């Protein structure tokens, strides 16, 4: 039984982190042999509404508006719709007092949460394309143009950009960004094979006609990709559409944020899986379970692998070497926790993500739902 546990845990982990990326890359190669699924040539630029839910964002809202005004996109086709979700600071005054007529303010006196605010923003937006972002996520000038260009293919319903997380003090990319780069690499192949299984919440766009109001306890950037796929459109990645976001390289903050995200994500998978199965999207379901659900279960698999390896260490040199490698990896994660940089910090954040997956699952099972939270607290 110990040997079975060892090899079963190892097989699932290898499949999740190496086998699945290889298989989805092969699926992308097959997809490239199919006829083009979109029109060629130039198409008119669509009108765009950027939707922004804010709660007490006086520290960054001015910069966000200036970032909006600096975008390389025809001004007559662009608007910014800001929904203040019960802000109690100067946020509403700063938005309302801005002279640009393309910046609109909507106010919710009673706080209802980010998703409810975005539902309202979408209902009043004028653009053919809806772009979702966060207050402290600053688009590069060409980001919006790159997002919009992908909609020239009629089968594309959603386009996700990429966030570059940087240290607010130095502007340098954070260690956790290496793992996110690996995720973006997989997303590129998923875009071609079927669809990506989650958009970047700081920068993504979708066709207005595909938008449906969501329950306040659902994650919009995760559910929207599922809804688009269920409706027969593709959700794709555009890594050259970049926004920059400062994030403290703090394990405690990241654990709290990821645990909240994981709890909501488990809720999304369980609630939306029937929708995908009913729509016959078996390829997308394979991606969803392989890329998301199996990853979120990594911690118990890693624990099972380690414990089984301890009992098998004396059964052969191979087991002993593998145990030493595992202990070295966890030692590196501990060093990263204690402040060591480079690969040690990456190891630490990897383990932290696995812990958040299980904590999030526990929260989901216990019925914990997140509708509102303080973005400055995580």
C-alpha atoms as a printed R data frame, in Angstrom:
    type eleno elety resid chain resno       x      y       z
1   ATOM     1    CA   UNK     A     1   0.000  0.000   0.000
2   ATOM     2    CA   UNK     A     2   2.843  2.425   0.834
3   ATOM     3    CA   UNK     A     3   4.399  1.855  -2.574
4   ATOM     4    CA   UNK     A     4   1.051  2.440  -4.261
5   ATOM     5    CA   UNK     A     5   0.517  5.705  -2.357
6   ATOM     6    CA   UNK     A     6   4.006  6.894  -3.323
7   ATOM     7    CA   UNK     A     7   3.631  6.218  -7.031
8   ATOM     8    CA   UNK     A     8  -0.003  7.338  -7.225
9   ATOM     9    CA   UNK     A     9   0.760 10.697  -5.587
10  ATOM    10    CA   UNK     A    10   3.843 11.157  -7.751
11  ATOM    11    CA   UNK     A    11   1.941 10.291 -10.942
12  ATOM    12    CA   UNK     A    12  -0.846 12.784 -10.267
13  ATOM    13    CA   UNK     A    13   1.605 15.558  -9.388
14  ATOM    14    CA   UNK     A    14   3.739 14.911 -12.467
15  ATOM    15    CA   UNK     A    15   0.631 14.867 -14.643
16  ATOM    16    CA   UNK     A    16  -0.681 18.115 -13.163
17  ATOM    17    CA   UNK     A    17   2.518 20.144 -13.492
18  ATOM    18    CA   UNK     A    18   4.230 18.509 -16.485
19  ATOM    19    CA   UNK     A    19   1.953 16.011 -18.217
20  ATOM    20    CA   UNK     A    20  -1.009 18.334 -18.626
21  ATOM    21    CA   UNK     A    21   1.092 21.196 -20.096
22  ATOM    22    CA   UNK     A    22   2.578 18.751 -22.605
23  ATOM    23    CA   UNK     A    23  -0.837 17.372 -23.563
24  ATOM    24    CA   UNK     A    24  -2.421 20.801 -23.924
25  ATOM    25    CA   UNK     A    25   0.562 21.868 -26.071
26  ATOM    26    CA   UNK     A    26  -0.099 18.870 -28.319
27  ATOM    27    CA   UNK     A    27  -3.790 19.782 -28.447
28  ATOM    28    CA   UNK     A    28  -2.756 23.279 -29.528
29  ATOM    29    CA   UNK     A    29  -0.649 21.813 -32.338
30  ATOM    30    CA   UNK     A    30  -3.678 19.867 -33.565
31  ATOM    31    CA   UNK     A    31  -5.804 23.012 -33.390
32  ATOM    32    CA   UNK     A    32  -3.313 24.876 -35.599
33  ATOM    33    CA   UNK     A    33  -4.014 22.431 -38.421
34  ATOM    34    CA   UNK     A    34  -7.691 23.387 -38.479
35  ATOM    35    CA   UNK     A    35  -9.001 26.103 -40.821
36  ATOM    36    CA   UNK     A    36  -8.780 29.653 -39.519
37  ATOM    37    CA   UNK     A    37 -11.675 30.461 -37.198
38  ATOM    38    CA   UNK     A    38 -11.671 34.206 -37.760
39  ATOM    39    CA   UNK     A    39 -11.725 36.741 -40.615
40  ATOM    40    CA   UNK     A    40  -8.530 38.099 -42.077
41  ATOM    41    CA   UNK     A    41  -7.639 41.709 -42.779
42  ATOM    42    CA   UNK     A    42  -8.360 44.833 -40.810
43  ATOM    43    CA   UNK     A    43 -11.616 45.273 -38.930
44  ATOM    44    CA   UNK     A    44 -12.997 48.450 -37.345
45  ATOM    45    CA   UNK     A    45 -11.926 49.113 -33.768
46  ATOM    46    CA   UNK     A    46 -14.792 48.392 -31.379
47  ATOM    47    CA   UNK     A    47 -16.060 50.845 -28.788
48  ATOM    48    CA   UNK     A    48 -14.767 50.000 -25.320
49  ATOM    49    CA   UNK     A    49 -16.018 50.562 -21.786
50  ATOM    50    CA   UNK     A    50 -13.507 50.047 -18.984
51  ATOM    51    CA   UNK     A    51 -15.331 48.943 -15.826
52  ATOM    52    CA   UNK     A    52 -13.873 49.643 -12.413
53  ATOM    53    CA   UNK     A    53 -15.266 48.772  -8.993
54  ATOM    54    CA   UNK     A    54 -13.643 50.791  -6.196
55  ATOM    55    CA   UNK     A    55 -13.791 50.917  -2.434
56  ATOM    56    CA   UNK     A    56 -11.725 53.607  -0.686
57  ATOM    57    CA   UNK     A    57  -9.148 53.972  -3.468
58  ATOM    58    CA   UNK     A    58  -8.241 57.632  -2.966
59  ATOM    59    CA   UNK     A    59  -4.535 56.718  -2.955
60  ATOM    60    CA   UNK     A    60  -4.534 55.467  -6.552
61  ATOM    61    CA   UNK     A    61  -7.720 56.628  -8.305
62  ATOM    62    CA   UNK     A    62  -6.171 59.786  -9.714
63  ATOM    63    CA   UNK     A    63  -3.311 57.792 -11.206
64  ATOM    64    CA   UNK     A    64  -5.785 55.265 -12.612
65  ATOM    65    CA   UNK     A    65  -7.737 57.977 -14.414
66  ATOM    66    CA   UNK     A    66  -4.542 59.475 -15.834
67  ATOM    67    CA   UNK     A    67  -3.516 56.004 -16.955
68  ATOM    68    CA   UNK     A    68  -6.876 55.667 -18.709
69  ATOM    69    CA   UNK     A    69  -6.405 58.982 -20.497
70  ATOM    70    CA   UNK     A    70  -2.943 57.926 -21.707
71  ATOM    71    CA   UNK     A    71  -4.143 54.761 -23.453
72  ATOM    72    CA   UNK     A    72  -3.351 54.443 -27.148
73  ATOM    73    CA   UNK     A    73  -6.949 54.095 -28.313
74  ATOM    74    CA   UNK     A    74  -9.361 56.451 -30.120
75  ATOM    75    CA   UNK     A    75 -10.860 58.638 -27.361
76  ATOM    76    CA   UNK     A    76 -14.269 58.759 -29.030
77  ATOM    77    CA   UNK     A    77 -14.511 54.960 -28.672
78  ATOM    78    CA   UNK     A    78 -13.494 54.802 -25.040
79  ATOM    79    CA   UNK     A    79 -15.076 55.430 -21.645
80  ATOM    80    CA   UNK     A    80 -14.256 54.659 -18.012
81  ATOM    81    CA   UNK     A    81 -17.161 53.634 -15.772
82  ATOM    82    CA   UNK     A    82 -16.273 53.809 -12.080
83  ATOM    83    CA   UNK     A    83 -18.622 52.300  -9.491
84  ATOM    84    CA   UNK     A    84 -17.947 53.373  -5.935
85  ATOM    85    CA   UNK     A    85 -19.015 50.483  -3.715
86  ATOM    86    CA   UNK     A    86 -19.819 52.458  -0.583
87  ATOM    87    CA   UNK     A    87 -16.513 54.345  -0.425
88  ATOM    88    CA   UNK     A    88 -16.081 56.431   2.717
89  ATOM    89    CA   UNK     A    89 -12.928 58.337   1.753
90  ATOM    90    CA   UNK     A    90 -12.298 60.940  -0.981
91  ATOM    91    CA   UNK     A    91 -12.584 58.493  -3.889
92  ATOM    92    CA   UNK     A    92 -15.993 59.654  -5.123
93  ATOM    93    CA   UNK     A    93 -15.054 63.322  -4.991
94  ATOM    94    CA   UNK     A    94 -11.847 62.732  -6.953
95  ATOM    95    CA   UNK     A    95 -13.706 60.880  -9.701
96  ATOM    96    CA   UNK     A    96 -16.685 63.245  -9.823
97  ATOM    97    CA   UNK     A    97 -14.392 66.267  -9.936
98  ATOM    98    CA   UNK     A    98 -12.348 65.077 -12.878
99  ATOM    99    CA   UNK     A    99 -12.989 67.263 -15.940
100 ATOM   100    CA   UNK     A   100 -12.922 64.439 -18.521
101 ATOM   101    CA   UNK     A   101 -16.439 63.665 -19.748
102 ATOM   102    CA   UNK     A   102 -15.448 60.107 -20.623
103 ATOM   103    CA   UNK     A   103 -15.035 59.286 -16.928
104 ATOM   104    CA   UNK     A   104 -18.388 58.345 -15.375
105 ATOM   105    CA   UNK     A   105 -19.113 57.816 -11.689
106 ATOM   106    CA   UNK     A   106 -21.831 55.550 -10.298
107 ATOM   107    CA   UNK     A   107 -22.356 55.301  -6.545
108 ATOM   108    CA   UNK     A   108 -23.664 52.499  -4.355
109 ATOM   109    CA   UNK     A   109 -24.391 53.953  -0.950
110 ATOM   110    CA   UNK     A   110 -24.655 50.485   0.599
111 ATOM   111    CA   UNK     A   111 -21.659 48.260   0.021
112 ATOM   112    CA   UNK     A   112 -22.608 45.247  -2.107
113 ATOM   113    CA   UNK     A   113 -19.246 43.880  -3.229
114 ATOM   114    CA   UNK     A   114 -17.084 43.997  -6.339
115 ATOM   115    CA   UNK     A   115 -19.137 41.623  -8.479
116 ATOM   116    CA   UNK     A   116 -22.407 43.462  -7.803
117 ATOM   117    CA   UNK     A   117 -20.695 46.745  -8.653
118 ATOM   118    CA   UNK     A   118 -19.436 45.339 -11.946
119 ATOM   119    CA   UNK     A   119 -22.919 44.061 -12.743
120 ATOM   120    CA   UNK     A   120 -24.199 47.618 -12.440
121 ATOM   121    CA   UNK     A   121 -21.317 49.086 -14.429
122 ATOM   122    CA   UNK     A   122 -21.930 46.639 -17.278
123 ATOM   123    CA   UNK     A   123 -25.655 47.476 -17.354
124 ATOM   124    CA   UNK     A   124 -24.875 51.163 -17.944
125 ATOM   125    CA   UNK     A   125 -21.811 50.815 -20.174
126 ATOM   126    CA   UNK     A   126 -21.998 51.947 -23.798
127 ATOM   127    CA   UNK     A   127 -19.105 49.980 -25.319
128 ATOM   128    CA   UNK     A   128 -19.250 46.892 -27.505
129 ATOM   129    CA   UNK     A   129 -16.334 45.505 -25.494
130 ATOM   130    CA   UNK     A   130 -16.250 45.487 -21.686
131 ATOM   131    CA   UNK     A   131 -12.827 45.678 -20.037
132 ATOM   132    CA   UNK     A   132 -12.403 44.678 -16.384
133 ATOM   133    CA   UNK     A   133  -9.582 45.978 -14.228
134 ATOM   134    CA   UNK     A   134  -8.532 47.071 -10.734
135 ATOM   135    CA   UNK     A   135  -7.763 50.535  -9.372
136 ATOM   136    CA   UNK     A   136  -4.048 49.916  -8.838
137 ATOM   137    CA   UNK     A   137  -3.491 48.064 -12.141
138 ATOM   138    CA   UNK     A   138  -1.864 50.435 -14.619
139 ATOM   139    CA   UNK     A   139  -2.176 49.548 -18.296
140 ATOM   140    CA   UNK     A   140   0.728 49.988 -20.650
141 ATOM   141    CA   UNK     A   141  -0.294 52.438 -23.409
142 ATOM   142    CA   UNK     A   142  -0.793 49.733 -26.050
143 ATOM   143    CA   UNK     A   143  -2.566 47.224 -23.770
144 ATOM   144    CA   UNK     A   144  -6.131 48.119 -24.730
145 ATOM   145    CA   UNK     A   145  -5.350 48.144 -28.441
146 ATOM   146    CA   UNK     A   146  -3.842 44.664 -28.147
147 ATOM   147    CA   UNK     A   147  -6.880 43.349 -26.284
148 ATOM   148    CA   UNK     A   148  -9.324 44.821 -28.798
149 ATOM   149    CA   UNK     A   149  -7.403 43.487 -31.809
150 ATOM   150    CA   UNK     A   150  -8.079 39.874 -30.821
151 ATOM   151    CA   UNK     A   151 -11.824 40.421 -31.239
152 ATOM   152    CA   UNK     A   152 -11.317 40.608 -35.006
153 ATOM   153    CA   UNK     A   153 -11.838 36.831 -34.828
154 ATOM   154    CA   UNK     A   154 -15.554 36.306 -34.412
155 ATOM   155    CA   UNK     A   155 -15.110 33.122 -32.385
156 ATOM   156    CA   UNK     A   156 -13.206 35.000 -29.664
157 ATOM   157    CA   UNK     A   157 -15.475 36.067 -26.826
158 ATOM   158    CA   UNK     A   158 -12.965 37.005 -24.123
159 ATOM   159    CA   UNK     A   159  -9.337 38.146 -24.115
160 ATOM   160    CA   UNK     A   160  -7.130 38.097 -21.031
161 ATOM   161    CA   UNK     A   161  -4.056 40.254 -20.641
162 ATOM   162    CA   UNK     A   162  -1.165 39.765 -18.234
163 ATOM   163    CA   UNK     A   163  -0.285 41.462 -14.950
164 ATOM   164    CA   UNK     A   164   3.316 42.189 -14.079
165 ATOM   165    CA   UNK     A   165   3.589 42.307 -10.271
166 ATOM   166    CA   UNK     A   166   6.350 44.538  -8.984
167 ATOM   167    CA   UNK     A   167   7.801 45.589  -5.656
168 ATOM   168    CA   UNK     A   168   6.247 48.996  -4.869
169 ATOM   169    CA   UNK     A   169   9.579 50.292  -3.533
170 ATOM   170    CA   UNK     A   170  11.930 49.143  -6.301
171 ATOM   171    CA   UNK     A   171   9.683 48.448  -9.288
172 ATOM   172    CA   UNK     A   172  11.346 45.048  -9.734
173 ATOM   173    CA   UNK     A   173   9.278 41.934 -10.539
174 ATOM   174    CA   UNK     A   174   8.427 39.821  -7.502
175 ATOM   175    CA   UNK     A   175   9.570 36.233  -6.999
176 ATOM   176    CA   UNK     A   176   6.025 34.906  -7.271
177 ATOM   177    CA   UNK     A   177   5.975 36.295 -10.807
178 ATOM   178    CA   UNK     A   178   8.048 33.332 -12.008
179 ATOM   179    CA   UNK     A   179   5.233 30.922 -11.174
180 ATOM   180    CA   UNK     A   180   2.744 33.259 -12.848
181 ATOM   181    CA   UNK     A   181   4.963 33.274 -15.961
182 ATOM   182    CA   UNK     A   182   4.693 29.476 -16.030
183 ATOM   183    CA   UNK     A   183   0.913 29.836 -15.806
184 ATOM   184    CA   UNK     A   184   0.902 32.305 -18.701
185 ATOM   185    CA   UNK     A   185   2.911 29.836 -20.776
186 ATOM   186    CA   UNK     A   186   0.198 27.227 -20.250
187 ATOM   187    CA   UNK     A   187  -2.535 29.766 -21.012
188 ATOM   188    CA   UNK     A   188  -0.975 30.374 -24.409
189 ATOM   189    CA   UNK     A   189  -1.507 26.747 -25.375
190 ATOM   190    CA   UNK     A   190  -4.962 26.619 -23.801
191 ATOM   191    CA   UNK     A   191  -5.954 29.582 -25.968
192 ATOM   192    CA   UNK     A   192  -5.275 27.547 -29.091
193 ATOM   193    CA   UNK     A   193  -6.536 24.180 -27.869
194 ATOM   194    CA   UNK     A   194  -9.920 25.128 -26.372
195 ATOM   195    CA   UNK     A   195 -10.023 28.179 -24.063
196 ATOM   196    CA   UNK     A   196  -8.172 29.513 -21.060
197 ATOM   197    CA   UNK     A   197  -9.701 28.464 -17.739
198 ATOM   198    CA   UNK     A   198  -9.343 31.770 -15.945
199 ATOM   199    CA   UNK     A   199  -8.752 35.374 -16.936
200 ATOM   200    CA   UNK     A   200  -6.417 37.839 -15.251
201 ATOM   201    CA   UNK     A   201  -8.817 39.872 -13.119
202 ATOM   202    CA   UNK     A   202  -6.691 43.025 -13.469
203 ATOM   203    CA   UNK     A   203  -6.884 43.141 -17.279
204 ATOM   204    CA   UNK     A   204  -9.344 41.248 -19.445
205 ATOM   205    CA   UNK     A   205 -12.040 42.073 -21.981
206 ATOM   206    CA   UNK     A   206 -15.215 40.376 -23.194
207 ATOM   207    CA   UNK     A   207 -17.929 40.997 -25.733
208 ATOM   208    CA   UNK     A   208 -20.812 42.938 -24.266
209 ATOM   209    CA   UNK     A   209 -23.446 40.564 -25.642
210 ATOM   210    CA   UNK     A   210 -21.873 37.653 -23.752
211 ATOM   211    CA   UNK     A   211 -21.983 39.348 -20.367
212 ATOM   212    CA   UNK     A   212 -24.450 38.008 -17.802
213 ATOM   213    CA   UNK     A   213 -24.937 39.476 -14.306
214 ATOM   214    CA   UNK     A   214 -23.297 37.257 -11.702
215 ATOM   215    CA   UNK     A   215 -24.172 36.273  -8.162
216 ATOM   216    CA   UNK     A   216 -22.256 38.577  -5.773
217 ATOM   217    CA   UNK     A   217 -20.259 35.669  -4.304
218 ATOM   218    CA   UNK     A   218 -18.771 34.552  -7.638
219 ATOM   219    CA   UNK     A   219 -15.387 35.575  -9.088
220 ATOM   220    CA   UNK     A   220 -16.077 37.434 -12.307
221 ATOM   221    CA   UNK     A   221 -12.744 36.710 -14.055
222 ATOM   222    CA   UNK     A   222 -13.127 32.950 -13.463
223 ATOM   223    CA   UNK     A   223 -16.838 32.597 -14.221
224 ATOM   224    CA   UNK     A   224 -16.697 34.767 -17.349
225 ATOM   225    CA   UNK     A   225 -14.249 32.399 -19.056
226 ATOM   226    CA   UNK     A   226 -16.558 29.477 -18.255
227 ATOM   227    CA   UNK     A   227 -19.638 31.304 -19.545
228 ATOM   228    CA   UNK     A   228 -17.887 32.281 -22.764
229 ATOM   229    CA   UNK     A   229 -16.786 28.694 -23.398
230 ATOM   230    CA   UNK     A   230 -20.273 27.351 -22.637
231 ATOM   231    CA   UNK     A   231 -21.713 29.735 -25.249
232 ATOM   232    CA   UNK     A   232 -19.432 28.371 -27.949
233 ATOM   233    CA   UNK     A   233 -16.891 31.203 -27.993
234 ATOM   234    CA   UNK     A   234 -13.217 31.086 -27.048
235 ATOM   235    CA   UNK     A   235 -11.474 32.779 -24.142
236 ATOM   236    CA   UNK     A   236  -7.884 33.497 -25.168
237 ATOM   237    CA   UNK     A   237  -4.699 34.926 -23.701
238 ATOM   238    CA   UNK     A   238  -2.920 38.009 -25.039
239 ATOM   239    CA   UNK     A   239   0.342 38.191 -23.039
240 ATOM   240    CA   UNK     A   240   1.461 41.375 -24.806
241 ATOM   241    CA   UNK     A   241  -1.464 43.273 -23.260
242 ATOM   242    CA   UNK     A   242   0.263 44.137 -19.990
243 ATOM   243    CA   UNK     A   243  -0.651 46.016 -16.857
244 ATOM   244    CA   UNK     A   244   1.678 46.706 -13.947
245 ATOM   245    CA   UNK     A   245   0.522 46.294 -10.362
246 ATOM   246    CA   UNK     A   246   2.456 46.872  -7.131
247 ATOM   247    CA   UNK     A   247   2.195 44.055  -4.623
248 ATOM   248    CA   UNK     A   248   3.960 43.605  -1.323
249 ATOM   249    CA   UNK     A   249   6.125 40.469  -1.313
250 ATOM   250    CA   UNK     A   250   4.470 39.402   1.929
251 ATOM   251    CA   UNK     A   251   3.633 35.772   2.596
252 ATOM   252    CA   UNK     A   252   0.884 36.629   5.088
253 ATOM   253    CA   UNK     A   253  -0.837 39.001   2.664
254 ATOM   254    CA   UNK     A   254  -0.529 36.558  -0.216
255 ATOM   255    CA   UNK     A   255  -1.844 33.658   1.863
256 ATOM   256    CA   UNK     A   256  -4.921 35.647   2.911
257 ATOM   257    CA   UNK     A   257  -5.573 36.769  -0.662
258 ATOM   258    CA   UNK     A   258  -5.051 33.341  -2.212
259 ATOM   259    CA   UNK     A   259  -7.177 31.614   0.445
260 ATOM   260    CA   UNK     A   260 -10.070 33.952  -0.364
261 ATOM   261    CA   UNK     A   261  -9.583 33.332  -4.091
262 ATOM   262    CA   UNK     A   262  -9.387 29.562  -3.603
263 ATOM   263    CA   UNK     A   263 -12.561 29.447  -1.519
264 ATOM   264    CA   UNK     A   264 -14.417 31.330  -4.258
265 ATOM   265    CA   UNK     A   265 -12.794 29.218  -6.980
266 ATOM   266    CA   UNK     A   266 -13.955 25.920  -5.482
267 ATOM   267    CA   UNK     A   267 -17.457 27.410  -5.364
268 ATOM   268    CA   UNK     A   268 -17.193 28.368  -9.047
269 ATOM   269    CA   UNK     A   269 -16.048 24.921 -10.198
270 ATOM   270    CA   UNK     A   270 -18.778 23.079  -8.312
271 ATOM   271    CA   UNK     A   271 -21.524 25.488  -9.396
272 ATOM   272    CA   UNK     A   272 -20.488 25.912 -13.024
273 ATOM   273    CA   UNK     A   273 -19.384 22.399 -13.949
274 ATOM   274    CA   UNK     A   274 -22.959 21.288 -14.772
275 ATOM   275    CA   UNK     A   275 -23.245 24.218 -17.204
276 ATOM   276    CA   UNK     A   276 -20.178 23.059 -19.137
277 ATOM   277    CA   UNK     A   277 -21.241 19.419 -19.174
278 ATOM   278    CA   UNK     A   278 -24.701 20.361 -20.424
279 ATOM   279    CA   UNK     A   279 -23.066 22.374 -23.225
280 ATOM   280    CA   UNK     A   280 -20.917 19.387 -24.222
281 ATOM   281    CA   UNK     A   281 -17.624 21.171 -23.534
282 ATOM   282    CA   UNK     A   282 -15.680 18.039 -22.549
283 ATOM   283    CA   UNK     A   283 -12.334 19.418 -23.729
284 ATOM   284    CA   UNK     A   284 -12.778 22.511 -21.610
285 ATOM   285    CA   UNK     A   285 -13.857 20.408 -18.609
286 ATOM   286    CA   UNK     A   286 -10.620 18.416 -19.005
287 ATOM   287    CA   UNK     A   287  -8.649 21.650 -18.916
288 ATOM   288    CA   UNK     A   288 -10.576 22.963 -15.925
289 ATOM   289    CA   UNK     A   289 -10.054 19.847 -13.832
290 ATOM   290    CA   UNK     A   290  -6.424 19.349 -14.870
291 ATOM   291    CA   UNK     A   291  -5.253 22.942 -14.609
292 ATOM   292    CA   UNK     A   292  -7.298 24.011 -11.604
293 ATOM   293    CA   UNK     A   293  -8.845 21.290  -9.433
294 ATOM   294    CA   UNK     A   294  -5.844 18.944  -9.448
295 ATOM   295    CA   UNK     A   295  -3.480 21.835  -8.696
296 ATOM   296    CA   UNK     A   296  -5.581 22.870  -5.713
297 ATOM   297    CA   UNK     A   297  -5.231 19.345  -4.288
298 ATOM   298    CA   UNK     A   298  -1.436 19.378  -4.530
299 ATOM   299    CA   UNK     A   299  -0.792 19.796  -0.809
300 ATOM   300    CA   UNK     A   300  -2.336 16.471   0.348
301 ATOM   301    CA   UNK     A   301  -0.663 14.746  -2.601
302 ATOM   302    CA   UNK     A   302   2.684 16.255  -1.632
303 ATOM   303    CA   UNK     A   303   2.138 15.215   1.981
304 ATOM   304    CA   UNK     A   304   1.244 11.669   0.963
305 ATOM   305    CA   UNK     A   305   4.310 11.477  -1.264
306 ATOM   306    CA   UNK     A   306   6.615 12.656   1.512
307 ATOM   307    CA   UNK     A   307   5.240 10.331   4.195
308 ATOM   308    CA   UNK     A   308   5.295  7.315   1.862
309 ATOM   309    CA   UNK     A   309   8.836  8.199   0.819
310 ATOM   310    CA   UNK     A   310   9.982  8.216   4.444
311 ATOM   311    CA   UNK     A   311   8.790  4.627   4.889
312 ATOM   312    CA   UNK     A   312  10.301  3.556   1.555
313 ATOM   313    CA   UNK     A   313  13.681  5.279   1.969
314 ATOM   314    CA   UNK     A   314  15.401  2.072   3.058
315 ATOM   315    CA   UNK     A   315  13.929  0.052   0.170
316 ATOM   316    CA   UNK     A   316  16.420  1.242  -2.412
317 ATOM   317    CA   UNK     A   317  18.840  4.052  -3.280
318 ATOM   318    CA   UNK     A   318  16.360  5.667  -5.626
319 ATOM   319    CA   UNK     A   319  13.857  6.218  -2.835
320 ATOM   320    CA   UNK     A   320  16.599  7.626  -0.620
321 ATOM   321    CA   UNK     A   321  17.737 10.105  -3.252
322 ATOM   322    CA   UNK     A   322  14.166 11.200  -3.918
323 ATOM   323    CA   UNK     A   323  13.540 11.729  -0.206
324 ATOM   324    CA   UNK     A   324  16.674 13.849   0.044
325 ATOM   325    CA   UNK     A   325  15.470 15.916  -2.926
326 ATOM   326    CA   UNK     A   326  12.086 16.466  -1.283
327 ATOM   327    CA   UNK     A   327  13.637 17.519   2.002
328 ATOM   328    CA   UNK     A   328  15.975 19.887   0.165
329 ATOM   329    CA   UNK     A   329  13.019 21.447  -1.655
330 ATOM   330    CA   UNK     A   330  11.095 22.000   1.567
331 ATOM   331    CA   UNK     A   331  14.259 23.310   3.179
332 ATOM   332    CA   UNK     A   332  14.514 25.801   0.333
333 ATOM   333    CA   UNK     A   333  10.907 26.859   0.914
334 ATOM   334    CA   UNK     A   334  11.701 27.402   4.596
335 ATOM   335    CA   UNK     A   335  14.716 29.489   3.625
336 ATOM   336    CA   UNK     A   336  12.457 31.536   1.361
337 ATOM   337    CA   UNK     A   337  10.069 32.057   4.250
338 ATOM   338    CA   UNK     A   338  12.971 33.287   6.343
339 ATOM   339    CA   UNK     A   339  13.880 35.863   3.710
340 ATOM   340    CA   UNK     A   340  16.213 34.136   1.247
341 ATOM   341    CA   UNK     A   341  15.669 35.259  -2.335
342 ATOM   342    CA   UNK     A   342  15.853 33.710  -5.772
343 ATOM   343    CA   UNK     A   343  14.782 30.088  -6.146
344 ATOM   344    CA   UNK     A   344  14.207 29.809  -2.389
345 ATOM   345    CA   UNK     A   345  11.565 32.540  -2.512
346 ATOM   346    CA   UNK     A   346   9.917 30.849  -5.491
347 ATOM   347    CA   UNK     A   347   9.795 27.560  -3.558
348 ATOM   348    CA   UNK     A   348   8.240 29.320  -0.593
349 ATOM   349    CA   UNK     A   349   5.487 30.933  -2.667
350 ATOM   350    CA   UNK     A   350   4.804 27.629  -4.399
351 ATOM   351    CA   UNK     A   351   4.181 25.919  -1.052
352 ATOM   352    CA   UNK     A   352   2.146 28.914   0.102
353 ATOM   353    CA   UNK     A   353  -0.142 28.573  -2.920
354 ATOM   354    CA   UNK     A   354  -0.718 24.906  -2.123
355 ATOM   355    CA   UNK     A   355  -1.595 25.728   1.484
356 ATOM   356    CA   UNK     A   356  -4.085 28.355   0.312
357 ATOM   357    CA   UNK     A   357  -5.743 25.792  -1.967
358 ATOM   358    CA   UNK     A   358  -6.572 23.535   0.969
359 ATOM   359    CA   UNK     A   359  -7.541 26.399   3.273
360 ATOM   360    CA   UNK     A   360  -9.809 27.675   0.524
361 ATOM   361    CA   UNK     A   361 -11.390 24.243   0.132
362 ATOM   362    CA   UNK     A   362 -12.060 24.085   3.873
363 ATOM   363    CA   UNK     A   363 -13.671 27.519   3.687
364 ATOM   364    CA   UNK     A   364 -15.825 26.407   0.761
365 ATOM   365    CA   UNK     A   365 -16.977 23.234   2.531
366 ATOM   366    CA   UNK     A   366 -17.837 25.272   5.618
367 ATOM   367    CA   UNK     A   367 -19.981 27.542   3.474
368 ATOM   368    CA   UNK     A   368 -17.790 30.599   3.675
369 ATOM   369    CA   UNK     A   369 -18.531 33.068   0.881
370 ATOM   370    CA   UNK     A   370 -16.738 36.319   0.093
371 ATOM   371    CA   UNK     A   371 -18.902 39.148  -1.221
372 ATOM   372    CA   UNK     A   372 -16.970 42.142   0.128
373 ATOM   373    CA   UNK     A   373 -13.382 42.521   1.284
374 ATOM   374    CA   UNK     A   374 -10.884 45.311   1.770
375 ATOM   375    CA   UNK     A   375  -8.476 45.350  -1.200
376 ATOM   376    CA   UNK     A   376  -5.936 47.276   0.882
377 ATOM   377    CA   UNK     A   377  -5.928 44.598   3.583
378 ATOM   378    CA   UNK     A   378  -4.718 41.756   1.341
